[in-house]
Amino acid sequence: MATKIGIDISLRNFSARRTNKSGNVQCFTVVKCSTSSLVERPWKPFDARLVLEDGSVWKAKSFGSSGTKVGEVVFNTSLTGYQEIITDPSYANQFVLMTCPQIGNTGINLDDEESKQCHPGGMIIRSLSISTSNWRAIGNISDYLTANNMMGIYDVDTRAITRRLRQDGSLKGVLSTESSKTNEELVEMALTFSINGVDSISGVSCTAPYEWVDETGSEWEFSNKGADDKSFDVVAYDFGIKHNILRRLASYGCKITVVPSTWPASETLKMKPDGVLFSNGPGDPSAVPYAVEIVKELLGKVPVFGICMGHQLLGQALGGKTFKMKFGHHGGNHPVRNLQNGSVEISAQNHNYAVDPTSLPEGIEVTHVNLNDGSCAGLAFPALSVMSLQYHPEASPGPHDSDLVFGKFIHLMEQGKTNA
């Protein structure tokens, strides 16, 4: 609600005379205004706080839903695609800080959703656009967050917070619009929260198998690699899968059955798929040993492709270890070197955990390396028809450099059919 302020000015008219240098008399009237009224402030007052586990308090203004929520604060360096980001299930239990200074100018539309709801606990931005201007937009981001029970704050120093996250690592925090809660109470909430060792996948996975039929729309098709006939049967494990991963697979000629994260490997093998996809997803891969066991049971029996969380689960199933990164990779502008052909891809990434390449057994090939920090960004194990990427080849949001990896998965399945 806009804050009202009172103004009291007296209204009085009087006449005055003066003589100028030439001796002419000039008359004029002085008008003083006097009124008593209430007017609206043209700005929104600070009504929210971000409190971090280190005790720092950041005053802010709220948009979206209200209340108090706790999560892990991460920063995303994408310049566009905020709608794809906030509907990415991999952001469950996190607050996303956008380093791009203004958010909201392109509004919200139904085509750019990566799932049917918002998954982050909150959004942290510098400037909330005062207008929405896009021919596809059907609403604004504030109303969209409210409808999805997601909090947002703005008019906060996102550069300072980002520098703190880069220096200290990802920090737990609390967003609150409730003035009744003290800063000390909110700090305690942040300190008691953790995503390490917590199964975040089960909260975002589907509950029953379903068929995916939608391809990439013709207006968005950029690679012309699609096939008219569905010639490959793929089972996709939903650890928090994004819609555009499924669309790209369908465009490459795959008939896809999406299954829950707990779907038994034996049931998958009964479906006789040509390949299995292990999708992206949120949280700690070491907290879902059941998923690792499913992956182990499928290795060597069918070609497999892991993306993000799926890549990490494959790393563990192959005998390697995963670890939590200092502040993770989140954004649509991360350079990756493809060690197989020497090219550099600009990639879309979103993960806080990584595979330790030194822990992998002999015979497993590191195929991609992140050029920012040298971390493992892709694996291959030809003996078991395994391939994986740590980042998002569907590029939603992000550049299309990595889309050809879907073609490699097709080739892997073709080889599997030939050798069957």
Short mmCIF file of C-alpha atoms in Angstrom, two decimals:
data_model
loop_
_atom_site.label_atom_id
_atom_site.label_comp_id
_atom_site.label_asym_id
_atom_site.label_seq_id
_atom_site.Cartn_x
_atom_site.Cartn_y
_atom_site.Cartn_z
CA MET A 1 0.00 0.00 0.00
CA ALA A 2 1.30 3.44 -0.87
CA THR A 3 2.27 5.54 2.16
CA LYS A 4 0.37 8.80 2.68
CA ILE A 5 2.12 11.97 3.84
CA GLY A 6 0.40 15.14 5.03
CA ILE A 7 1.12 18.62 3.62
CA ASP A 8 -0.03 21.84 5.28
CA ILE A 9 0.51 25.00 3.25
CA SER A 10 -1.37 28.33 3.86
CA LEU A 11 -3.04 30.11 0.96
CA ARG A 12 -2.73 33.84 0.93
CA ASN A 13 -2.74 36.50 -1.78
CA PHE A 14 -1.40 40.03 -1.38
CA SER A 15 -0.36 42.86 -3.67
CA ALA A 16 2.95 44.65 -3.72
CA ARG A 17 4.51 47.59 -5.53
CA ARG A 18 8.07 48.39 -6.47
CA THR A 19 9.84 51.04 -8.49
CA ASN A 20 12.47 50.08 -11.03
CA LYS A 21 15.62 52.04 -11.92
CA SER A 22 13.83 54.10 -14.58
CA GLY A 23 11.29 55.33 -12.06
CA ASN A 24 8.36 53.27 -13.35
CA VAL A 25 6.10 51.66 -10.78
CA GLN A 26 5.49 47.91 -11.17
CA CYS A 27 2.62 46.10 -9.48
CA PHE A 28 2.53 42.37 -8.88
CA THR A 29 0.64 39.86 -6.80
CA VAL A 30 2.29 37.27 -4.52
CA VAL A 31 0.37 34.05 -4.18
CA LYS A 32 1.00 31.66 -1.33
CA CYS A 33 -0.72 28.29 -1.41
CA SER A 34 -2.36 26.81 1.61
CA THR A 35 -4.00 23.40 1.72
CA SER A 36 -4.20 20.37 3.93
CA SER A 37 -4.31 17.06 2.07
CA LEU A 38 -2.86 13.58 1.76
CA VAL A 39 -0.76 12.52 -1.23
CA GLU A 40 0.86 9.21 -2.18
CA ARG A 41 4.59 8.73 -2.05
CA PRO A 42 5.87 7.97 -5.56
CA TRP A 43 8.14 5.23 -4.18
CA LYS A 44 7.70 1.99 -2.25
CA PRO A 45 9.19 1.90 1.25
CA PHE A 46 11.67 -0.77 2.34
CA ASP A 47 9.53 -3.58 3.69
CA ALA A 48 11.71 -6.70 3.41
CA ARG A 49 15.02 -8.11 4.58
CA LEU A 50 17.59 -10.58 3.40
CA VAL A 51 19.48 -11.91 6.41
CA LEU A 52 22.52 -14.11 5.74
CA GLU A 53 24.08 -16.71 8.00
CA ASP A 54 27.11 -14.46 8.49
CA GLY A 55 24.86 -11.98 10.32
CA SER A 56 24.63 -9.38 7.55
CA VAL A 57 21.24 -7.73 7.02
CA TRP A 58 20.19 -6.29 3.67
CA LYS A 59 17.16 -4.01 3.56
CA ALA A 60 15.03 -4.38 0.45
CA LYS A 61 11.63 -3.88 -1.14
CA SER A 62 9.35 -6.83 -1.76
CA PHE A 63 7.49 -8.14 -4.80
CA GLY A 64 5.72 -11.42 -5.35
CA SER A 65 4.52 -13.28 -2.28
CA SER A 66 5.16 -12.26 1.32
CA GLY A 67 6.18 -14.09 4.48
CA THR A 68 9.45 -15.69 5.59
CA LYS A 69 11.46 -18.31 3.68
CA VAL A 70 14.88 -19.88 4.13
CA GLY A 71 17.23 -21.08 1.39
CA GLU A 72 20.74 -21.09 -0.03
CA VAL A 73 21.74 -17.89 -1.87
CA VAL A 74 23.40 -18.37 -5.28
CA PHE A 75 24.10 -15.86 -8.05
CA ASN A 76 23.22 -16.29 -11.72
CA THR A 77 25.11 -14.36 -14.41
CA SER A 78 22.59 -14.78 -17.26
CA LEU A 79 21.57 -11.58 -19.02
CA THR A 80 18.24 -12.99 -20.19
CA GLY A 81 15.93 -15.89 -19.46
CA TYR A 82 14.77 -15.13 -15.94
CA GLN A 83 11.54 -17.05 -16.52
CA GLU A 84 13.38 -20.23 -17.53
CA ILE A 85 15.59 -19.81 -14.46
CA ILE A 86 12.81 -19.48 -11.90
CA THR A 87 10.95 -22.47 -13.37
CA ASP A 88 14.06 -24.70 -13.36
CA PRO A 89 13.56 -27.45 -10.72
CA SER A 90 17.32 -27.50 -10.10
CA TYR A 91 16.87 -24.29 -8.07
CA ALA A 92 14.67 -25.92 -5.41
CA ASN A 93 15.56 -24.68 -1.88
CA GLN A 94 17.65 -21.81 -3.25
CA PHE A 95 17.38 -18.04 -3.59
CA VAL A 96 18.52 -16.86 -7.02
CA LEU A 97 20.38 -13.54 -7.14
CA MET A 98 20.49 -12.12 -10.67
CA THR A 99 23.66 -10.17 -11.45
CA CYS A 100 21.94 -8.54 -14.44
CA PRO A 101 20.79 -5.23 -12.90
CA GLN A 102 17.25 -4.98 -14.29
CA ILE A 103 14.73 -7.81 -14.31
CA GLY A 104 11.12 -7.97 -15.47
CA ASN A 105 11.07 -5.87 -18.62
CA THR A 106 9.99 -8.73 -20.92
CA GLY A 107 7.23 -9.90 -18.61
CA ILE A 108 5.96 -13.47 -18.40
CA ASN A 109 4.63 -15.86 -21.04
CA LEU A 110 3.60 -19.51 -21.04
CA ASP A 111 6.09 -20.63 -23.72
CA ASP A 112 9.25 -20.03 -21.69
CA GLU A 113 8.38 -22.15 -18.67
CA GLU A 114 10.75 -25.05 -17.97
CA SER A 115 8.22 -26.66 -15.62
CA LYS A 116 4.71 -25.93 -14.39
CA GLN A 117 5.74 -23.92 -11.32
CA CYS A 118 8.43 -21.74 -9.77
CA HIS A 119 11.00 -23.72 -7.78
CA PRO A 120 13.39 -21.26 -6.08
CA GLY A 121 12.37 -20.00 -2.68
CA GLY A 122 13.06 -16.43 -3.72
CA MET A 123 14.53 -14.02 -6.25
CA ILE A 124 16.99 -11.22 -5.46
CA ILE A 125 17.41 -8.38 -7.97
CA ARG A 126 18.77 -4.86 -8.16
CA SER A 127 16.04 -3.13 -10.15
CA LEU A 128 12.49 -4.25 -10.85
CA SER A 129 11.38 -2.98 -14.25
CA ILE A 130 8.51 -0.51 -13.96
CA SER A 131 7.01 -1.65 -17.27
CA THR A 132 6.53 -4.84 -19.29
CA SER A 133 7.09 -4.64 -23.04
CA ASN A 134 7.12 -7.81 -25.12
CA TRP A 135 4.75 -9.07 -27.78
CA ARG A 136 4.52 -12.51 -26.12
CA ALA A 137 3.95 -11.25 -22.58
CA ILE A 138 0.68 -12.05 -20.83
CA GLY A 139 1.58 -10.61 -17.43
CA ASN A 140 4.31 -9.22 -15.20
CA ILE A 141 6.84 -10.99 -13.04
CA SER A 142 5.47 -9.70 -9.73
CA ASP A 143 2.02 -11.20 -10.29
CA TYR A 144 3.63 -14.40 -11.58
CA LEU A 145 5.69 -14.82 -8.41
CA THR A 146 2.65 -14.12 -6.26
CA ALA A 147 0.63 -16.78 -8.09
CA ASN A 148 3.48 -19.28 -7.59
CA ASN A 149 4.05 -18.43 -3.91
CA MET A 150 7.57 -17.21 -4.59
CA MET A 151 9.15 -14.23 -2.85
CA GLY A 152 11.16 -11.50 -4.54
CA ILE A 153 13.14 -8.52 -3.30
CA TYR A 154 14.66 -5.55 -5.13
CA ASP A 155 16.52 -2.28 -4.49
CA VAL A 156 19.28 -4.32 -2.85
CA ASP A 157 23.00 -4.11 -3.62
CA THR A 158 23.35 -7.30 -5.68
CA ARG A 159 26.97 -6.49 -6.62
CA ALA A 160 28.00 -6.41 -2.95
CA ILE A 161 26.17 -9.65 -2.18
CA THR A 162 27.72 -11.36 -5.22
CA ARG A 163 31.20 -10.31 -4.13
CA ARG A 164 30.49 -11.76 -0.70
CA LEU A 165 29.30 -15.06 -2.21
CA ARG A 166 32.38 -15.30 -4.41
CA GLN A 167 34.63 -14.60 -1.43
CA ASP A 168 32.89 -16.70 1.22
CA GLY A 169 31.00 -19.22 -0.94
CA SER A 170 27.28 -19.86 -1.17
CA LEU A 171 25.55 -18.63 1.98
CA LYS A 172 22.33 -19.68 3.62
CA GLY A 173 19.86 -16.88 4.11
CA VAL A 174 16.32 -15.88 5.02
CA LEU A 175 13.95 -13.62 3.10
CA SER A 176 11.28 -11.99 5.23
CA THR A 177 8.60 -9.32 5.01
CA GLU A 178 7.55 -9.92 8.62
CA SER A 179 8.67 -7.06 10.84
CA SER A 180 7.76 -9.05 13.97
CA LYS A 181 10.78 -11.34 13.46
CA THR A 182 14.11 -10.04 14.78
CA ASN A 183 17.33 -10.18 12.82
CA GLU A 184 18.72 -12.59 15.40
CA GLU A 185 15.80 -14.98 14.87
CA LEU A 186 16.32 -14.91 11.12
CA VAL A 187 20.06 -15.57 11.45
CA GLU A 188 19.26 -18.59 13.60
CA MET A 189 16.85 -19.87 10.93
CA ALA A 190 19.60 -19.55 8.33
CA LEU A 191 22.16 -21.37 10.46
CA THR A 192 19.88 -24.34 11.05
CA PHE A 193 19.06 -24.79 7.34
CA SER A 194 21.07 -27.11 5.06
CA ILE A 195 20.81 -28.74 1.64
CA ASN A 196 23.79 -31.03 2.21
CA GLY A 197 22.67 -34.59 2.75
CA VAL A 198 19.05 -33.72 1.93
CA ASP A 199 17.07 -35.49 -0.81
CA SER A 200 15.84 -32.56 -2.90
CA ILE A 201 14.97 -34.71 -5.92
CA SER A 202 11.90 -36.44 -4.51
CA GLY A 203 10.12 -33.11 -4.12
CA VAL A 204 10.42 -32.18 -7.81
CA SER A 205 10.16 -35.54 -9.61
CA CYS A 206 6.97 -36.78 -11.25
CA THR A 207 4.95 -39.39 -9.36
CA ALA A 208 4.00 -41.66 -12.28
CA PRO A 209 5.35 -42.41 -15.79
CA TYR A 210 4.06 -40.37 -18.72
CA GLU A 211 4.74 -39.95 -22.42
CA TRP A 212 6.35 -36.75 -23.74
CA VAL A 213 5.33 -35.83 -27.28
CA ASP A 214 6.12 -32.15 -27.83
CA GLU A 215 9.06 -31.25 -30.07
CA THR A 216 10.80 -27.91 -30.30
CA GLY A 217 8.38 -25.54 -32.07
CA SER A 218 9.22 -24.75 -35.69
CA GLU A 219 9.70 -21.07 -34.85
CA TRP A 220 12.38 -22.03 -32.29
CA GLU A 221 14.03 -24.88 -34.22
CA PHE A 222 17.60 -23.84 -34.97
CA SER A 223 19.55 -27.00 -35.81
CA ASN A 224 17.31 -28.77 -38.36
CA LYS A 225 18.42 -32.04 -36.81
CA GLY A 226 14.93 -33.30 -36.06
CA ALA A 227 13.49 -36.53 -37.44
CA ASP A 228 9.98 -37.04 -38.75
CA ASP A 229 9.75 -40.63 -37.52
CA LYS A 230 10.26 -41.59 -33.90
CA SER A 231 12.99 -44.20 -34.27
CA PHE A 232 14.48 -44.25 -30.75
CA ASP A 233 12.71 -45.20 -27.52
CA VAL A 234 14.17 -43.29 -24.58
CA VAL A 235 13.35 -43.59 -20.88
CA ALA A 236 14.03 -40.29 -19.12
CA TYR A 237 14.49 -40.34 -15.35
CA ASP A 238 12.93 -37.23 -13.86
CA PHE A 239 15.23 -35.85 -11.18
CA GLY A 240 13.82 -32.38 -11.91
CA ILE A 241 13.81 -32.47 -15.70
CA LYS A 242 13.40 -29.35 -17.82
CA HIS A 243 10.86 -29.23 -20.64
CA ASN A 244 13.36 -28.17 -23.27
CA ILE A 245 15.56 -31.21 -22.67
CA LEU A 246 12.55 -33.31 -23.59
CA ARG A 247 11.72 -31.10 -26.58
CA ARG A 248 15.23 -31.36 -27.97
CA LEU A 249 15.24 -35.16 -27.58
CA ALA A 250 11.89 -35.35 -29.37
CA SER A 251 13.21 -33.11 -32.14
CA TYR A 252 16.11 -35.51 -32.65
CA GLY A 253 13.73 -38.39 -33.24
CA CYS A 254 13.08 -39.86 -29.82
CA LYS A 255 9.89 -41.27 -28.36
CA ILE A 256 10.18 -40.47 -24.66
CA THR A 257 8.73 -42.03 -21.54
CA VAL A 258 9.41 -39.95 -18.43
CA VAL A 259 9.62 -41.96 -15.19
CA PRO A 260 9.92 -40.97 -11.50
CA SER A 261 13.30 -40.78 -9.78
CA THR A 262 12.57 -44.00 -7.87
CA TRP A 263 11.51 -46.03 -10.92
CA PRO A 264 13.18 -49.47 -10.62
CA ALA A 265 15.88 -50.30 -13.16
CA SER A 266 14.22 -53.68 -13.72
CA GLU A 267 11.03 -51.94 -14.89
CA THR A 268 13.05 -49.73 -17.22
CA LEU A 269 14.73 -52.77 -18.81
CA LYS A 270 11.30 -54.39 -19.32
CA MET A 271 10.43 -51.37 -21.50
CA LYS A 272 13.38 -52.27 -23.77
CA PRO A 273 14.52 -48.69 -24.42
CA ASP A 274 17.19 -47.77 -26.95
CA GLY A 275 18.67 -45.37 -24.39
CA VAL A 276 18.19 -43.90 -20.93
CA LEU A 277 18.50 -40.24 -19.95
CA PHE A 278 19.34 -39.19 -16.40
CA SER A 279 18.13 -35.61 -16.05
CA ASN A 280 19.16 -32.50 -14.20
CA GLY A 281 17.91 -31.93 -10.68
CA PRO A 282 18.49 -30.05 -7.42
CA GLY A 283 20.64 -30.67 -4.39
CA ASP A 284 23.28 -33.07 -3.19
CA PRO A 285 23.86 -36.18 -5.35
CA SER A 286 25.31 -38.07 -2.38
CA ALA A 287 21.95 -37.68 -0.59
CA VAL A 288 20.14 -39.93 -3.09
CA PRO A 289 21.88 -43.33 -2.93
CA TYR A 290 18.76 -44.99 -4.35
CA ALA A 291 19.27 -43.04 -7.59
CA VAL A 292 22.94 -44.06 -7.75
CA GLU A 293 21.91 -47.72 -7.38
CA ILE A 294 19.41 -47.37 -10.24
CA VAL A 295 22.15 -45.93 -12.44
CA LYS A 296 24.53 -48.75 -11.51
CA GLU A 297 21.95 -51.39 -12.44
CA LEU A 298 21.51 -49.88 -15.92
CA LEU A 299 25.19 -49.39 -16.77
CA GLY A 300 26.33 -51.64 -19.59
CA LYS A 301 22.80 -52.79 -20.40
CA VAL A 302 21.66 -49.77 -22.38
CA PRO A 303 23.30 -46.54 -23.66
CA VAL A 304 22.94 -43.74 -21.09
CA PHE A 305 23.22 -39.96 -21.14
CA GLY A 306 23.47 -37.88 -17.97
CA ILE A 307 22.85 -34.15 -17.70
CA CYS A 308 23.84 -32.10 -14.63
CA MET A 309 22.52 -34.15 -11.67
CA GLY A 310 22.49 -37.14 -14.01
CA HIS A 311 26.18 -36.50 -14.75
CA GLN A 312 26.98 -36.44 -11.02
CA LEU A 313 25.03 -39.64 -10.37
CA LEU A 314 26.89 -41.33 -13.23
CA GLY A 315 30.18 -40.18 -11.72
CA GLN A 316 29.27 -41.84 -8.42
CA ALA A 317 27.89 -44.99 -10.08
CA LEU A 318 31.18 -45.36 -12.00
CA GLY A 319 33.13 -45.27 -8.75
CA GLY A 320 33.95 -41.57 -8.47
CA LYS A 321 33.14 -38.98 -5.82
CA THR A 322 31.28 -35.66 -5.88
CA PHE A 323 31.94 -32.54 -3.82
CA LYS A 324 30.24 -29.23 -3.08
CA MET A 325 31.72 -26.30 -4.96
CA LYS A 326 32.50 -22.96 -3.34
CA PHE A 327 29.71 -21.05 -5.08
CA GLY A 328 28.79 -23.29 -8.01
CA HIS A 329 28.12 -22.40 -11.62
CA HIS A 330 24.93 -20.56 -12.48
CA GLY A 331 24.49 -18.65 -15.74
CA GLY A 332 24.31 -18.73 -19.51
CA ASN A 333 27.84 -17.60 -20.30
CA HIS A 334 30.25 -20.27 -18.98
CA PRO A 335 33.07 -21.33 -21.35
CA VAL A 336 33.73 -25.07 -21.66
CA ARG A 337 36.45 -26.78 -23.68
CA ASN A 338 35.44 -29.92 -25.54
CA LEU A 339 38.56 -32.03 -25.18
CA GLN A 340 37.41 -34.43 -27.90
CA ASN A 341 37.57 -31.87 -30.71
CA GLY A 342 39.30 -28.85 -29.12
CA SER A 343 36.35 -26.48 -29.56
CA VAL A 344 35.10 -24.06 -26.91
CA GLU A 345 31.38 -23.95 -26.12
CA ILE A 346 29.60 -21.15 -24.30
CA SER A 347 27.23 -23.01 -22.03
CA ALA A 348 24.26 -22.66 -19.69
CA GLN A 349 25.01 -24.05 -16.23
CA ASN A 350 23.29 -24.51 -12.91
CA HIS A 351 24.91 -26.71 -10.29
CA ASN A 352 26.53 -26.52 -6.84
CA TYR A 353 28.16 -29.96 -6.91
CA ALA A 354 30.76 -31.47 -9.23
CA VAL A 355 32.49 -34.77 -9.97
CA ASP A 356 36.08 -35.11 -8.73
CA PRO A 357 37.94 -36.38 -11.83
CA THR A 358 40.87 -37.66 -9.75
CA SER A 359 38.50 -40.12 -8.04
CA LEU A 360 37.38 -41.78 -11.29
CA PRO A 361 38.62 -45.28 -12.16
CA GLU A 362 40.86 -45.89 -15.15
CA GLY A 363 39.12 -45.98 -18.52
CA ILE A 364 36.70 -43.15 -17.83
CA GLU A 365 37.40 -40.13 -20.03
CA VAL A 366 36.92 -36.50 -19.01
CA THR A 367 35.49 -35.04 -22.23
CA HIS A 368 34.77 -31.44 -21.20
CA VAL A 369 36.44 -28.98 -18.82
CA ASN A 370 35.08 -25.71 -17.45
CA LEU A 371 37.56 -23.01 -18.48
CA ASN A 372 36.76 -20.76 -15.52
CA ASP A 373 37.97 -23.15 -12.85
CA GLY A 374 39.10 -26.37 -14.59
CA SER A 375 36.31 -28.48 -13.09
CA CYS A 376 34.99 -31.61 -14.81
CA ALA A 377 32.17 -30.72 -17.23
CA GLY A 378 31.69 -34.00 -19.12
CA LEU A 379 32.46 -37.71 -19.03
CA ALA A 380 32.51 -40.68 -21.38
CA PHE A 381 33.00 -44.41 -20.83
CA PRO A 382 32.76 -46.04 -24.28
CA ALA A 383 33.04 -49.57 -22.85
CA LEU A 384 29.63 -49.14 -21.18
CA SER A 385 28.09 -46.67 -23.72
CA VAL A 386 28.10 -43.82 -21.20
CA MET A 387 28.18 -40.07 -21.89
CA SER A 388 27.40 -37.08 -19.69
CA LEU A 389 27.56 -33.31 -19.40
CA GLN A 390 27.62 -31.17 -16.27
CA TYR A 391 25.80 -28.31 -18.00
CA HIS A 392 22.56 -27.79 -19.97
CA PRO A 393 22.84 -28.57 -23.72
CA GLU A 394 19.18 -27.66 -24.28
CA ALA A 395 20.24 -24.02 -23.73
CA SER A 396 17.15 -22.71 -21.97
CA PRO A 397 18.24 -20.08 -21.27
CA GLY A 398 21.61 -19.96 -22.94
CA PRO A 399 23.45 -20.29 -26.27
CA HIS A 400 23.01 -23.25 -28.62
CA ASP A 401 26.66 -24.28 -28.81
CA SER A 402 26.12 -27.62 -27.07
CA ASP A 403 23.00 -28.82 -28.87
CA LEU A 404 24.98 -31.28 -31.02
CA VAL A 405 25.44 -33.50 -27.97
CA PHE A 406 21.90 -34.78 -28.53
CA GLY A 407 23.11 -36.02 -31.92
CA LYS A 408 25.93 -37.85 -30.15
CA PHE A 409 23.40 -39.57 -27.92
CA ILE A 410 21.50 -40.62 -31.04
CA HIS A 411 24.74 -42.03 -32.45
CA LEU A 412 25.36 -43.91 -29.20
CA MET A 413 21.92 -45.50 -29.44
CA GLU A 414 22.46 -46.35 -33.12
CA GLN A 415 25.64 -48.18 -32.14
CA GLY A 416 23.72 -49.99 -29.43
CA LYS A 417 21.14 -51.17 -31.95
CA THR A 418 23.86 -52.35 -34.31
CA ASN A 419 25.64 -54.29 -31.60
CA ALA A 420 22.46 -55.84 -30.18
#
